[in-house]
Coordinates of C-alpha atoms in Angstrom, one line a residue:
Chain X
M1 CA -2.4 19.5 1.1
F2 CA -4.6 21.9 -0.8
L3 CA -5.9 25.4 -0.7
A4 CA -9.4 26.2 0.4
Q5 CA -11.6 29.1 1.4
V6 CA -13.5 28.9 4.8
C7 CA -17.1 29.6 4.0
G8 CA -19.1 28.3 7.0
T9 CA -19.3 26.5 10.2
V10 CA -21.1 23.3 11.1
V11 CA -22.3 22.6 14.6
A12 CA -23.1 18.9 15.4
D13 CA -23.8 18.2 19.0
H14 CA -25.0 14.7 18.5
K15 CA -21.8 13.0 17.2
L16 CA -19.4 10.2 17.9
A17 CA -17.7 10.5 21.3
E18 CA -14.2 10.7 19.7
L19 CA -15.3 13.9 17.9
Q20 CA -16.2 15.8 21.1
G21 CA -14.7 19.2 21.0
A22 CA -14.1 19.2 17.2
I23 CA -14.8 22.5 15.4
F24 CA -16.3 21.8 11.9
K25 CA -15.8 24.3 9.1
V26 CA -17.3 24.2 5.6
V27 CA -14.4 24.9 3.1
Q28 CA -14.5 25.4 -0.6
P29 CA -11.3 24.0 -2.4
V30 CA -9.8 26.7 -4.6
D31 CA -6.7 27.0 -6.8
E32 CA -4.1 29.8 -6.6
Q33 CA -6.4 32.2 -8.5
G34 CA -9.3 31.5 -6.2
R35 CA -11.2 29.5 -8.8
I36 CA -13.3 26.6 -7.4
T37 CA -11.6 23.2 -7.9
G38 CA -14.1 20.9 -6.2
P39 CA -17.2 20.5 -4.1
K40 CA -17.4 22.0 -0.6
I41 CA -16.3 19.7 2.2
V42 CA -16.5 19.8 6.0
A43 CA -13.1 19.7 7.8
V44 CA -12.0 19.8 11.4
D45 CA -10.4 23.1 12.2
N46 CA -7.1 23.1 14.2
I47 CA -6.2 26.8 13.8
Y48 CA -9.5 28.6 14.7
S49 CA -9.9 30.0 11.2
R50 CA -12.6 32.6 10.4
H51 CA -15.1 33.0 7.7
G52 CA -13.4 33.9 4.4
D53 CA -9.9 32.9 5.4
L54 CA -7.7 31.3 2.9
V55 CA -6.4 28.1 4.5
Y56 CA -4.9 24.8 3.5
L57 CA -6.0 21.4 4.5
V58 CA -4.6 17.9 4.7
K59 CA -6.8 14.9 3.8
G60 CA -6.7 11.2 4.6
K61 CA -5.2 9.5 7.6
E62 CA -2.7 12.4 8.2
A63 CA -5.7 14.7 9.1
I64 CA -5.8 13.0 12.5
I65 CA -2.2 13.8 13.5
P66 CA -2.8 17.3 14.9
W67 CA -5.8 15.9 16.8
K68 CA -4.6 15.6 20.4
K69 CA -7.9 15.1 22.2
T70 CA -8.1 11.3 21.5
D71 CA -5.5 9.0 20.0
M72 CA -7.8 8.1 17.1
A73 CA -10.8 9.9 15.6
P74 CA -13.0 9.3 12.6
F75 CA -12.4 12.2 10.3
D76 CA -10.5 12.6 7.1
A77 CA -9.9 16.3 6.5
A78 CA -8.3 18.9 8.8
I79 CA -7.4 22.6 8.4
V80 CA -3.7 22.8 9.3
G81 CA -2.6 26.2 8.1
L82 CA -3.7 29.8 7.5
V83 CA -2.2 31.3 4.3
D84 CA -0.6 34.7 5.0
G85 CA 0.8 35.3 1.5
M86 CA 1.5 33.6 -1.8
E87 CA 4.1 34.4 -4.5
L88 CA 3.2 33.1 -7.9
A89 CA 5.5 32.5 -10.9
Chain V
M1 CA 4.8 10.2 -8.0
I2 CA 3.2 13.1 -9.8
F3 CA 5.0 15.1 -12.4
S4 CA 4.4 18.8 -11.5
R5 CA 5.6 22.3 -12.0
V6 CA 6.3 24.8 -9.2
I7 CA 3.9 27.7 -9.6
G8 CA 4.4 29.5 -6.4
T9 CA 5.4 29.7 -2.8
V10 CA 3.0 29.9 0.2
W11 CA 3.8 31.6 3.6
A12 CA 1.8 30.5 6.6
T13 CA 2.9 31.5 10.0
E14 CA -0.3 30.4 11.7
R15 CA -0.1 26.7 11.2
V16 CA 0.1 23.4 13.0
E17 CA 3.3 23.1 15.0
S18 CA 5.1 20.4 13.3
I19 CA 5.5 21.7 9.8
K20 CA 6.5 25.2 10.8
Q21 CA 10.1 25.1 9.6
S22 CA 9.7 23.7 6.1
A23 CA 9.2 25.7 2.9
L24 CA 5.7 25.3 1.3
R25 CA 5.6 25.3 -2.5
L26 CA 2.5 25.5 -4.6
V27 CA 2.8 22.8 -7.4
A28 CA 0.5 22.0 -10.2
P29 CA 0.3 18.5 -11.8
C30 CA 1.2 18.8 -15.5
C31 CA 1.9 16.6 -18.5
P32 CA 5.5 15.5 -18.7
R33 CA 5.7 16.1 -22.5
T34 CA 3.6 19.2 -23.1
G35 CA 3.8 20.7 -19.6
E36 CA 0.1 21.6 -19.8
R37 CA -1.6 21.8 -16.4
Q38 CA -3.7 18.7 -15.4
G39 CA -5.4 19.6 -12.1
P40 CA -5.8 21.8 -9.2
P41 CA -2.6 23.0 -7.4
V42 CA -1.3 21.2 -4.3
L43 CA 0.8 22.4 -1.4
A44 CA 4.0 20.4 -1.0
V45 CA 6.8 20.7 1.5
D46 CA 10.0 21.4 -0.4
L47 CA 12.9 19.1 0.6
V48 CA 15.1 19.7 -2.4
G49 CA 15.2 23.5 -2.7
C50 CA 13.3 23.9 -5.9
R51 CA 12.4 27.3 -7.4
E52 CA 9.6 28.9 -9.4
N53 CA 8.8 27.1 -12.7
D54 CA 11.0 24.1 -11.9
R55 CA 9.6 20.8 -13.1
V56 CA 9.5 18.5 -10.0
L57 CA 8.5 15.1 -8.8
V58 CA 5.9 15.2 -6.0
V59 CA 5.0 12.3 -3.6
Y60 CA 1.4 12.5 -2.4
E61 CA 1.4 9.5 0.0
G62 CA 1.3 10.2 3.7
S63 CA 3.6 7.7 5.3
S64 CA 6.4 8.2 2.8
T65 CA 6.2 12.0 3.5
R66 CA 6.4 11.4 7.2
F67 CA 9.4 9.0 6.6
A68 CA 11.1 11.7 4.5
L69 CA 10.4 14.4 7.0
D70 CA 11.5 12.1 9.8
D71 CA 8.8 13.6 12.0
K72 CA 5.8 11.5 13.1
E73 CA 4.0 14.7 14.2
T74 CA 3.7 16.1 10.6
P75 CA 0.3 16.3 9.1
C76 CA 1.6 16.5 5.6
E77 CA 0.8 14.4 2.6
A78 CA 2.8 16.0 -0.3
I79 CA 6.5 16.6 -0.6
V80 CA 8.8 17.6 -3.4
V81 CA 11.4 14.8 -3.8
G82 CA 13.2 15.7 -7.0
I83 CA 13.8 18.4 -9.6
V84 CA 13.4 17.1 -13.2
D85 CA 16.3 17.8 -15.6
L86 CA 15.2 15.8 -18.7
V87 CA 12.1 14.0 -20.0
D88 CA 12.5 11.6 -22.8
M89 CA 9.2 10.1 -24.1
E90 CA 8.1 8.5 -27.4
E91 CA 5.2 10.1 -29.3
E92 CA 1.9 8.4 -28.4

């Protein structure tokens, strides 16, 4: 799981049937200081995050676990948490 | 497993059901000998009660994390499995 900043929304009406109802958000992976750590990716949003929110995502097969609409769905990144606060060493 | 250092703690009340109860640590992969950071930080569920600046072992693989958390509903892919006491390595 890694930190990311929500920086946009993607709407795609014409998509695979299993992805019906998915909310796509554009997220920018960042580190704890907010520095960019990788290219922007599109992830399925499970927690209705808003623009500019600091969230964290899960990648890979585990991204599908919170997805309750169909038992299997073809996506590999999902927003699973909204960061309220961080305490750094 | 990735040799990492705990660099912080993350609070997130608004998150997917299943990982609500566990502590989320921010860990940064680092070199076992020099301790110098080697990559972006990762969030890992803490199962061993580590603290700030601890050197830890982190498992990144999904199915072993679900096995360790014993919860099939957990969308988690990184857990802290051990706190490092000693590293003994030859010079390269």
